[in-house]
PDB file of C-alpha atoms and ligand atoms in Angstrom:
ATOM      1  CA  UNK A 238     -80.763  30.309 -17.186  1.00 98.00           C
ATOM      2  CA  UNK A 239     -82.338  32.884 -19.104  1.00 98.00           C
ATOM      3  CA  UNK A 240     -80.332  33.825 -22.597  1.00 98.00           C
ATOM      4  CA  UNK A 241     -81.863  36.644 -24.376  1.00 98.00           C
ATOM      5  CA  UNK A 242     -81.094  38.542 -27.784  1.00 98.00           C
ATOM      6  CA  UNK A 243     -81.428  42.438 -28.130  1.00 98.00           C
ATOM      7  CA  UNK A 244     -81.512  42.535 -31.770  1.00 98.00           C
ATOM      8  CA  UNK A 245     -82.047  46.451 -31.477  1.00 98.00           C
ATOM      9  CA  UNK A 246     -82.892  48.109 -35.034  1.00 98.00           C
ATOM     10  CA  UNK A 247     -81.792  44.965 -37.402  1.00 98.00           C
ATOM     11  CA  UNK A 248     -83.328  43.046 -39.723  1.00 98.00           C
ATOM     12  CA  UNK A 249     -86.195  43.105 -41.892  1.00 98.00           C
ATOM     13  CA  UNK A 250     -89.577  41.106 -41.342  1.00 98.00           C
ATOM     14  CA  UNK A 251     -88.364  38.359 -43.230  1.00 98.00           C
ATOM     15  CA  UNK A 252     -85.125  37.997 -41.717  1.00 98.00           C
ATOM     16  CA  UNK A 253     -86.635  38.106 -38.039  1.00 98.00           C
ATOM     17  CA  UNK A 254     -88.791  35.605 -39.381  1.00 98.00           C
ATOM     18  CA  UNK A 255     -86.179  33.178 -40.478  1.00 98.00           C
ATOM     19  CA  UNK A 256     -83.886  33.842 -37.655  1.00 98.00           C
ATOM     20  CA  UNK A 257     -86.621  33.375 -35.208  1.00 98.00           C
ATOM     21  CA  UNK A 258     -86.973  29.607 -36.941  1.00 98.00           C
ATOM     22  CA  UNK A 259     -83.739  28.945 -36.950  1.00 98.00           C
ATOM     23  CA  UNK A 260     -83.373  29.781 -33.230  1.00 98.00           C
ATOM     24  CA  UNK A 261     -86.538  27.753 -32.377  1.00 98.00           C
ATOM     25  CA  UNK A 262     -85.401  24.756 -34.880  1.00 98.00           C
ATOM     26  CA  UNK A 263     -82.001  24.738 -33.395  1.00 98.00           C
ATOM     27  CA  UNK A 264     -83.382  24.558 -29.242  1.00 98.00           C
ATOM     28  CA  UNK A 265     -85.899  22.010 -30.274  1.00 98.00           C
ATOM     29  CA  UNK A 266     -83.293  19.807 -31.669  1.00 98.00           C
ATOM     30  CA  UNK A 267     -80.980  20.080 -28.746  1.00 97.00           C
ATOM     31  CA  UNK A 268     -83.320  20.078 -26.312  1.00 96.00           C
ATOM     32  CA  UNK A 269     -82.747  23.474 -24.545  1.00 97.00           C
ATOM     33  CA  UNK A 270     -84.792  24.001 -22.024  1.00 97.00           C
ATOM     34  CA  UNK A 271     -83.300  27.210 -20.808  1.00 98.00           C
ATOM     35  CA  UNK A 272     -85.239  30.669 -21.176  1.00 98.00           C
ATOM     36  CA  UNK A 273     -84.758  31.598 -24.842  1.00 98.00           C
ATOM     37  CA  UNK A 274     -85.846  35.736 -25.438  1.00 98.00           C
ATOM     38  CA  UNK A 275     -85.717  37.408 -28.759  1.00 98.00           C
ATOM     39  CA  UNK A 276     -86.638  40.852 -29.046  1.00 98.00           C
ATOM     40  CA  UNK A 277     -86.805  42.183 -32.398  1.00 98.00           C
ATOM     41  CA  UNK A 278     -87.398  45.756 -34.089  1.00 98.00           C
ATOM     42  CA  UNK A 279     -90.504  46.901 -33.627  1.00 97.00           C
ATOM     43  CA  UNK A 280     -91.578  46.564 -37.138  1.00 98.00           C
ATOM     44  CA  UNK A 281     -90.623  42.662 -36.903  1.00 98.00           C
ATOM     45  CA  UNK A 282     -92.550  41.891 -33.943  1.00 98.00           C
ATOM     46  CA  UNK A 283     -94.609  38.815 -34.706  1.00 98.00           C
ATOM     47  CA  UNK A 284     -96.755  35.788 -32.855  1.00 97.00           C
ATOM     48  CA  UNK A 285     -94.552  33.053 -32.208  1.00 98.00           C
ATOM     49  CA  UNK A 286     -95.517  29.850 -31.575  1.00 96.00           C
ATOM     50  CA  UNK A 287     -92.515  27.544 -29.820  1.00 97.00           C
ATOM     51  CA  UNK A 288     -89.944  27.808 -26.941  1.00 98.00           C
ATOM     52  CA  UNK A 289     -88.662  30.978 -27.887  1.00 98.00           C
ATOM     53  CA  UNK A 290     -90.014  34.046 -26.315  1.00 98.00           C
ATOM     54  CA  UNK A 291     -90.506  37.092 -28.146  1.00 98.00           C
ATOM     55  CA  UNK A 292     -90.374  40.193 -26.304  1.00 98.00           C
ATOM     56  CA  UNK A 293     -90.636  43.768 -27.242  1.00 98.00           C
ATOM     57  CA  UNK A 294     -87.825  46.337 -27.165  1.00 98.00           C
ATOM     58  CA  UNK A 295     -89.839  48.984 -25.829  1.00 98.00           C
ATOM     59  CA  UNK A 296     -93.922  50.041 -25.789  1.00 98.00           C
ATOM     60  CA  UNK A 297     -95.337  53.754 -24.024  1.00 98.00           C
ATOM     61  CA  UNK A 298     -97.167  53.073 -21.123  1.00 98.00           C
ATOM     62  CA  UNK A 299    -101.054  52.568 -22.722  1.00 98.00           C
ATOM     63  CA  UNK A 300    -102.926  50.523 -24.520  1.00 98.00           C
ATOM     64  CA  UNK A 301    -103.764  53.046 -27.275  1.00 98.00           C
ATOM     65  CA  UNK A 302    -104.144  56.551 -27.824  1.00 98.00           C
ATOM     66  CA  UNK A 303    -102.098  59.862 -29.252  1.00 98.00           C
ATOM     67  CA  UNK A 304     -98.582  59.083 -28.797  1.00 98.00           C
ATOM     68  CA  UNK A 305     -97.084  59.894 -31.767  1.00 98.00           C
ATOM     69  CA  UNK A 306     -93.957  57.177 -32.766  1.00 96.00           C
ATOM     70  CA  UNK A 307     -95.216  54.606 -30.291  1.00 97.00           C
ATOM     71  CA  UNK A 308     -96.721  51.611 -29.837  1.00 98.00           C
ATOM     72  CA  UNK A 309     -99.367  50.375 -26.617  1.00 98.00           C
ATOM     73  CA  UNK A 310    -100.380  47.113 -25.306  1.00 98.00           C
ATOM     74  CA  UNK A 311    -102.999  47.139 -28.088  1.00 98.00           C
ATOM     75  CA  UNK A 312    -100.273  46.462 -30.691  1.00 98.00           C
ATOM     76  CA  UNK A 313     -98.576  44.310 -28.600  1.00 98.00           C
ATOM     77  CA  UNK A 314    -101.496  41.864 -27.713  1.00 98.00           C
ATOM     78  CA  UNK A 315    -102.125  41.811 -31.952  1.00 98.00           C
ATOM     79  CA  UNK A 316     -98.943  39.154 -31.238  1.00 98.00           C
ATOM     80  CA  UNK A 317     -99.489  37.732 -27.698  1.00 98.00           C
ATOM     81  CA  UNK A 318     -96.181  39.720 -26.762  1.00 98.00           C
ATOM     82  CA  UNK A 319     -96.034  39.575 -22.856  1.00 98.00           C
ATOM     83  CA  UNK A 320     -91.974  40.401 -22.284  1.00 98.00           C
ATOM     84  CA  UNK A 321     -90.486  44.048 -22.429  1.00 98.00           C
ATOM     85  CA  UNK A 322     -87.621  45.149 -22.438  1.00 98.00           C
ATOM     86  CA  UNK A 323     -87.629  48.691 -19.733  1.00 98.00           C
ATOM     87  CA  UNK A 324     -84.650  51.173 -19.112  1.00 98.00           C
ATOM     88  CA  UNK A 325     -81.634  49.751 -22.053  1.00 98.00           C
ATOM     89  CA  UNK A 326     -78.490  52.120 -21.595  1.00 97.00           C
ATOM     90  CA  UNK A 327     -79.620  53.358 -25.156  1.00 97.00           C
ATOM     91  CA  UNK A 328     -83.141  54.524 -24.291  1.00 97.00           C
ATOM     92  CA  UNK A 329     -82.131  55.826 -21.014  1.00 97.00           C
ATOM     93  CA  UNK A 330     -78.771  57.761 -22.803  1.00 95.00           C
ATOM     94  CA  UNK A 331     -79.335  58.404 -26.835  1.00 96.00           C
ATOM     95  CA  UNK A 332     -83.654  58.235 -26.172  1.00 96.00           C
ATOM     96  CA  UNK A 333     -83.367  60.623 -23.100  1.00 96.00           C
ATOM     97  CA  UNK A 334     -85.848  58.677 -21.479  1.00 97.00           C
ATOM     98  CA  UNK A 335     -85.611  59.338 -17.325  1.00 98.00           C
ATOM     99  CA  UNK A 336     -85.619  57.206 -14.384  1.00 98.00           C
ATOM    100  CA  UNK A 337     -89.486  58.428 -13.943  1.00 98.00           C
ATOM    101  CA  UNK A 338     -90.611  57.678 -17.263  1.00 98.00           C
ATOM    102  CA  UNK A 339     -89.152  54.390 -16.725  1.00 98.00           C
ATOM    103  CA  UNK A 340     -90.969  54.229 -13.565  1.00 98.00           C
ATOM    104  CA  UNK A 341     -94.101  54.926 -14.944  1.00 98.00           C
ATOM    105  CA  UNK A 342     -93.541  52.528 -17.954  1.00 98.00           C
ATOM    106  CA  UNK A 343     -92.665  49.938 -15.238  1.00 98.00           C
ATOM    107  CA  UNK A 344     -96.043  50.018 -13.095  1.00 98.00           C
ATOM    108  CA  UNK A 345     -98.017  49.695 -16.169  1.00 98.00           C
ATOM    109  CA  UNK A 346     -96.864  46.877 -17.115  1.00 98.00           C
ATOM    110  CA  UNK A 347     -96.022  44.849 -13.870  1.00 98.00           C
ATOM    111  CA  UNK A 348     -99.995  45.749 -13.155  1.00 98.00           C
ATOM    112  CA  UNK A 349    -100.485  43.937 -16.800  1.00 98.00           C
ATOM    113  CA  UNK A 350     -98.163  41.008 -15.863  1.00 98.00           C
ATOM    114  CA  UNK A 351     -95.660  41.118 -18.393  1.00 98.00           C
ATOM    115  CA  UNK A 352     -92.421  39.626 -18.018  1.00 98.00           C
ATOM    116  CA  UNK A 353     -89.841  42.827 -17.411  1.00 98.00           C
ATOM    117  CA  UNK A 354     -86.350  43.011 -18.587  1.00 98.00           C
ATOM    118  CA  UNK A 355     -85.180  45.811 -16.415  1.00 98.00           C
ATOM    119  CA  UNK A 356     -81.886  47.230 -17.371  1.00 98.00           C
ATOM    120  CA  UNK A 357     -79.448  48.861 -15.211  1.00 98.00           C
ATOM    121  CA  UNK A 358     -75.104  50.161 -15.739  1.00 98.00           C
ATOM    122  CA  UNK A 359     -73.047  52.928 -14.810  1.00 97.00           C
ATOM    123  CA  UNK A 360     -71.225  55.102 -18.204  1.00 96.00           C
ATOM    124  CA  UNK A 361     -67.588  54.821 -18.160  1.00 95.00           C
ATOM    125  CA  UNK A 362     -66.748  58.184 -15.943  1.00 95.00           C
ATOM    126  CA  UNK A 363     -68.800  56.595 -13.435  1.00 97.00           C
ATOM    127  CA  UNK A 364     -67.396  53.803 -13.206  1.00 95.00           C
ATOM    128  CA  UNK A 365     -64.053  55.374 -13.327  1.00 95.00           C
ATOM    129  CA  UNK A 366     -65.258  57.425 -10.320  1.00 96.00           C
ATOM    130  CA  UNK A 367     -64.474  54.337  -8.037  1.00 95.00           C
ATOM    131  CA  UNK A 368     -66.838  51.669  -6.510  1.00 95.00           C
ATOM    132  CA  UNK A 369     -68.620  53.089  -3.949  1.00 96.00           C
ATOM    133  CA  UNK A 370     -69.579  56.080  -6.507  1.00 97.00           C
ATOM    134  CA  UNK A 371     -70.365  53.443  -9.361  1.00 97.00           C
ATOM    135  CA  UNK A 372     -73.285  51.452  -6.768  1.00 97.00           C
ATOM    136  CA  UNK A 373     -74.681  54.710  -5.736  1.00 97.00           C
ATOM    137  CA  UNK A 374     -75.295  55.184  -9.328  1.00 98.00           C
ATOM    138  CA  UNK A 375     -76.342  52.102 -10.106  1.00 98.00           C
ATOM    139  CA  UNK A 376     -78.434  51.852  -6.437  1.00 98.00           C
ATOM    140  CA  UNK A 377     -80.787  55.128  -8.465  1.00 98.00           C
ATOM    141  CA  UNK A 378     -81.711  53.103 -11.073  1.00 98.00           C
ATOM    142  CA  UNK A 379     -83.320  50.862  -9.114  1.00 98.00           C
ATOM    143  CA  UNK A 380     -85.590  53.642  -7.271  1.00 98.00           C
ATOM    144  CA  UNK A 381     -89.162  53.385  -7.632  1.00 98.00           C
ATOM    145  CA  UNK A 382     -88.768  49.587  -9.223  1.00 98.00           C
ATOM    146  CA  UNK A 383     -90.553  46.881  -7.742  1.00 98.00           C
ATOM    147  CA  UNK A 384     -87.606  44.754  -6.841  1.00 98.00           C
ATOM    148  CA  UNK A 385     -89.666  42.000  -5.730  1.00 98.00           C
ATOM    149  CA  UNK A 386     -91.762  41.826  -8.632  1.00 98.00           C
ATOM    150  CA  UNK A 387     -92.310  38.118  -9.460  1.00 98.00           C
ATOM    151  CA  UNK A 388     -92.149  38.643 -13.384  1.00 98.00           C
ATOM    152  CA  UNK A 389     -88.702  40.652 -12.946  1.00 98.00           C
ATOM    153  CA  UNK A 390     -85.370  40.007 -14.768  1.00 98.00           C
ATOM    154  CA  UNK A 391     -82.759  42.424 -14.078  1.00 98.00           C
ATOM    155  CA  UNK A 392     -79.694  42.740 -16.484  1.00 98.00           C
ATOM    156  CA  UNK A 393     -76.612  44.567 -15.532  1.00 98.00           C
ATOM    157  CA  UNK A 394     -75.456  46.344 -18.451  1.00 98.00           C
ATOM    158  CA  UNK A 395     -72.194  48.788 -17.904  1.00 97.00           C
ATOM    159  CA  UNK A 396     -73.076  51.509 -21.070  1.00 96.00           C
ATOM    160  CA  UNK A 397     -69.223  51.451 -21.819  1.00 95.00           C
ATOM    161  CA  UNK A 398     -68.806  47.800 -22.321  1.00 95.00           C
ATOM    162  CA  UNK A 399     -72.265  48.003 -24.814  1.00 95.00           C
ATOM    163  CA  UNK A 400     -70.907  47.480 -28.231  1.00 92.00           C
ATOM    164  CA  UNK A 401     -67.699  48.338 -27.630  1.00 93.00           C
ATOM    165  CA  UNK A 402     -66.025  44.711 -27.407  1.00 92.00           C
ATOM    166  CA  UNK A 403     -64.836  45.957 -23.539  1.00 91.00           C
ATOM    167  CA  UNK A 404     -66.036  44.215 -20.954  1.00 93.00           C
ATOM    168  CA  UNK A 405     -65.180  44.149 -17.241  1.00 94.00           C
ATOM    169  CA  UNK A 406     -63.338  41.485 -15.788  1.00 96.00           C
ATOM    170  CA  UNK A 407     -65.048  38.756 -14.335  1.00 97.00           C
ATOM    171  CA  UNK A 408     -64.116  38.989 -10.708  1.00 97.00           C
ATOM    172  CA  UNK A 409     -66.002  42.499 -11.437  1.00 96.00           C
ATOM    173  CA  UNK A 410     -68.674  41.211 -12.704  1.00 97.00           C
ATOM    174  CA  UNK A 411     -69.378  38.395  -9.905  1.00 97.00           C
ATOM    175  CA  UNK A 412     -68.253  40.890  -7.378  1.00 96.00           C
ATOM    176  CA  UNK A 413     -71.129  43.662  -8.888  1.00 97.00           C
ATOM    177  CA  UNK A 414     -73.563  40.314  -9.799  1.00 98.00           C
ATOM    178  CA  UNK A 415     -73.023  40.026  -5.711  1.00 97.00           C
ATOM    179  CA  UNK A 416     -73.895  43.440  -4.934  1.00 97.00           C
ATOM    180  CA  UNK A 417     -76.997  43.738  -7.008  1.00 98.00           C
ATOM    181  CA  UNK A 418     -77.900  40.382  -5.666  1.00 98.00           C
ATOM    182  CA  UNK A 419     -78.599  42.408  -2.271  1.00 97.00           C
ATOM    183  CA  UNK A 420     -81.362  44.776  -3.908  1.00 97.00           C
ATOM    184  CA  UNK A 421     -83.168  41.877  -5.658  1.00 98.00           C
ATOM    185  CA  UNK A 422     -83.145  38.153  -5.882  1.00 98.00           C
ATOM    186  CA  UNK A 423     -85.071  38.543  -9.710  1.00 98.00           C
ATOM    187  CA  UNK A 424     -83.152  36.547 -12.224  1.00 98.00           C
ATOM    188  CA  UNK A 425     -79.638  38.762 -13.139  1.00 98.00           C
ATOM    189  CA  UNK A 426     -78.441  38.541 -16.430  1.00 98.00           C
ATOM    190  CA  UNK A 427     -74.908  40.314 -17.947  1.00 98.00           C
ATOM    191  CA  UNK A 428     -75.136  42.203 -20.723  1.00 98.00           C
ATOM    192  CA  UNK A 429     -72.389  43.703 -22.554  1.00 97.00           C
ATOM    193  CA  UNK A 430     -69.898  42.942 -25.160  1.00 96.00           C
ATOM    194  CA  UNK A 431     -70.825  38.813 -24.435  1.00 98.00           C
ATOM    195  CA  UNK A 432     -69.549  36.481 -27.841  1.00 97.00           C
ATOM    196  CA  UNK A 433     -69.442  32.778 -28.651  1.00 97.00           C
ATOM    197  CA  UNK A 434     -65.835  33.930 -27.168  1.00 97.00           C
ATOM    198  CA  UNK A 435     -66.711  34.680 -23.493  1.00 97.00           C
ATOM    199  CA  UNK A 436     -70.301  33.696 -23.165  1.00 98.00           C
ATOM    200  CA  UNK A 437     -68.995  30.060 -21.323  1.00 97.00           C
ATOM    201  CA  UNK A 438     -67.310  32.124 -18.793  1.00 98.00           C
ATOM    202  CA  UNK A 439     -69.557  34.606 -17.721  1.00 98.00           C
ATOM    203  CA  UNK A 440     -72.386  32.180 -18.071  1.00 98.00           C
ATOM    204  CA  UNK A 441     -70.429  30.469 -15.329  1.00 97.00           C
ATOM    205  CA  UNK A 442     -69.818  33.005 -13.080  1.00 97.00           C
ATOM    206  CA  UNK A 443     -71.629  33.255  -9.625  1.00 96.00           C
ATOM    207  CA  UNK A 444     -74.996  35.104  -9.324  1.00 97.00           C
ATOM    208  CA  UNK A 445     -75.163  35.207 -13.433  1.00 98.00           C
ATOM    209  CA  UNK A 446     -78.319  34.030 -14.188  1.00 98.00           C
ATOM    210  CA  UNK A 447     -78.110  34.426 -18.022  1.00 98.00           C
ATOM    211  CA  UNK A 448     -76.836  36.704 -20.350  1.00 98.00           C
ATOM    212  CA  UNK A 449     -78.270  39.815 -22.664  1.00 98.00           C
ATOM    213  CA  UNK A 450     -76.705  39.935 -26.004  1.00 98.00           C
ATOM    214  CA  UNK A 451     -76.951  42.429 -28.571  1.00 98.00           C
ATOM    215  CA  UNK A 452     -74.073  42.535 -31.728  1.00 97.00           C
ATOM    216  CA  UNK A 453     -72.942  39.191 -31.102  1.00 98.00           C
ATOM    217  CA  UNK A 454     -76.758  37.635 -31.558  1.00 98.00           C
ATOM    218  CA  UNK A 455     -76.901  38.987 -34.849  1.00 98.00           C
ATOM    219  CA  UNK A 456     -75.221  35.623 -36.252  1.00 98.00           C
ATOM    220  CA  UNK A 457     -78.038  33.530 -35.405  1.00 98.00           C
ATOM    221  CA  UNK A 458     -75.788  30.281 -35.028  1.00 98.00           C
ATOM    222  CA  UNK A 459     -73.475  32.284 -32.447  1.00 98.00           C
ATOM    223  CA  UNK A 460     -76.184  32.684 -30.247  1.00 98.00           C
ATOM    224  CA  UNK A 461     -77.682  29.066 -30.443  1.00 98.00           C
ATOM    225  CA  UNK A 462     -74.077  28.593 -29.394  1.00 98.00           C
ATOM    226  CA  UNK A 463     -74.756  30.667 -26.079  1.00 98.00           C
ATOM    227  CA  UNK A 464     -78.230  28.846 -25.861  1.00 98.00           C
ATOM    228  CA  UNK A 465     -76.195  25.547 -25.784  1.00 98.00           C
ATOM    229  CA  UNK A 466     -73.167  26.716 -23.430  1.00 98.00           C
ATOM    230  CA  UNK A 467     -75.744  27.707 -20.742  1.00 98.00           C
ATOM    231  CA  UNK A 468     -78.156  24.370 -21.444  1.00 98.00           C
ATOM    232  CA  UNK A 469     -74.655  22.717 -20.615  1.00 97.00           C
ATOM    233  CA  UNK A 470     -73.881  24.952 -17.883  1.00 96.00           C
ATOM    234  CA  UNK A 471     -77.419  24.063 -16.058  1.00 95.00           C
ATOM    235  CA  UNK A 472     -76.973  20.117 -16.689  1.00 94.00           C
ATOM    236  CA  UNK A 473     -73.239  20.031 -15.002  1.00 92.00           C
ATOM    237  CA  UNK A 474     -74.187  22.358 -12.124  1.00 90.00           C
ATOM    238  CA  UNK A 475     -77.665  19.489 -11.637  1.00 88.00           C
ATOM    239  CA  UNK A 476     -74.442  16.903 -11.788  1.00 89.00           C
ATOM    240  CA  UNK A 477     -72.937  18.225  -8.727  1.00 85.00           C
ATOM    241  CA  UNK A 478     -76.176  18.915  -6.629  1.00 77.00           C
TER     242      UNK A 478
HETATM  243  P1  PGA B  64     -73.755  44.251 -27.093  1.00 88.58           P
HETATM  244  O1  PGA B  64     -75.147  44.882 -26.600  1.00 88.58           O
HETATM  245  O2  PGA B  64     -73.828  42.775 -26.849  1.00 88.58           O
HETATM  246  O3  PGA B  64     -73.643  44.628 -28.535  1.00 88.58           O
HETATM  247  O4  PGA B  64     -72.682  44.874 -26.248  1.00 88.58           O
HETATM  248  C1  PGA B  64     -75.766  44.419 -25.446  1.00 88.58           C
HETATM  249  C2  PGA B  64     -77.059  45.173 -25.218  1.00 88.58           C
HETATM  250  O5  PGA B  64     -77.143  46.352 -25.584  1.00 88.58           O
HETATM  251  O6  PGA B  64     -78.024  44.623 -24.670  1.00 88.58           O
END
């Protein structure tokens, strides 16, 4: 399984630093051998040597240049950083940034071979607006992505459970996991409101490959937690096989 922590615009340097150690101390002890992502403010990004992977909450698409605010791959490659994050509710809704940009910021770097996070979710009057309406919303975010793109993780994100402590119920969330299953068989994570509280049982759900966690991940021993609920998850579902 594949957990991964949007740390969004916390912590300092240092306290990356020490929470990336902590994280990496913690999965070497137990022996987790799932997918372990961190992606940290910009101005925290950082080599990493270890299981955890440290990926980068967003980059324009080039590897330099005049781009006022941003970063390219040049900055990126400073710290071997090969994971981005592309198209998080809060880029695509507070950042304005459009399904084409995202396109375009897409192509560049599945030519480069990075490891893409692609987020999709429907806003709440969407998703009030009844199924049908809610997957032709989601169905556009997945236009002009490369849904077969070997380096691709999607995460379903629904903007209104982001943050908010809502989240949807989990027949909802197996029954959407389902859906999106249908437009690509990439890795599907759930993002959205997931604690220590919940994490067992949507990690546990059908077609929910892992989880994307933002608040909750701030306390770095709540998310070893999550690492450890899905690294038990994996051995008891290789039990039954
Ligand atoms: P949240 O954020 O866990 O705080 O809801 C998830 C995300 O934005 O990826």
């Amino acid at each position: 399984m594949i957990i991964a922590a949007n740390l969004k615009t916390n912590f300092t340097r240092k306290e990356t630093e020490k929470y990336v150690n902590e994280l990496e101390s913690y999965i070497q002890t137990k022996n987790i051998t799932q997918e372990v992502l961190v992606f940290p403010a910009m101005s925290s990004l950082d080599s990493h040597d270890g299981k955890v992977i440290i990926g980068s909450q967003n980059a324009y698409a080039t590897q330099n240049g005049a781009f006022t605010g941003e970063i390219g791959t040049e900055q990126l490659e400073e710290f071997k950083i090969k994971t981005i994050l592309i198209g998080h509710s809060e880029r695509r809704h507070i950042l304005g940034e459009t399904q084409e940009e995202l396109v375009k910021k897409f192509n560049f770097y599945k030519e480069l071979g990075f490891k893409i996070v692609y987020c999709v979710g429907e806003p709440l009057e969407v998703r009030e607006s009844g199924n049908e309406k809610m997957m032709e919303y989601i169905s556009t975010q997945y236009e002009g992505i490369d849904t077969n793109y070997e380096n691709l993780i999607i995460a379903y994100e629904p903007v209104w459970a982001i943050g908010t402590g809502l989240t949807p119920t989990s027949e909802d969330i197996e029954s959407i996991h389902t859906d999106l299953k249908n437009k690509s068989k990439a890795p599907l994570l759930y993002g959205g409101s997931v604690k220590v509280t919940n994490a067992k049982e949507v990690l546990s759900l059908n077609n929910v490959n892992g989880i994307l966690v933002g608040s909750a991940a701030l306390y770095v021993e709540h998310f070893c937690t999550m690492c450890n609920y899905a690294q038990e998850i994996e051995n008891k579902n290789k039990e039954n096989i």
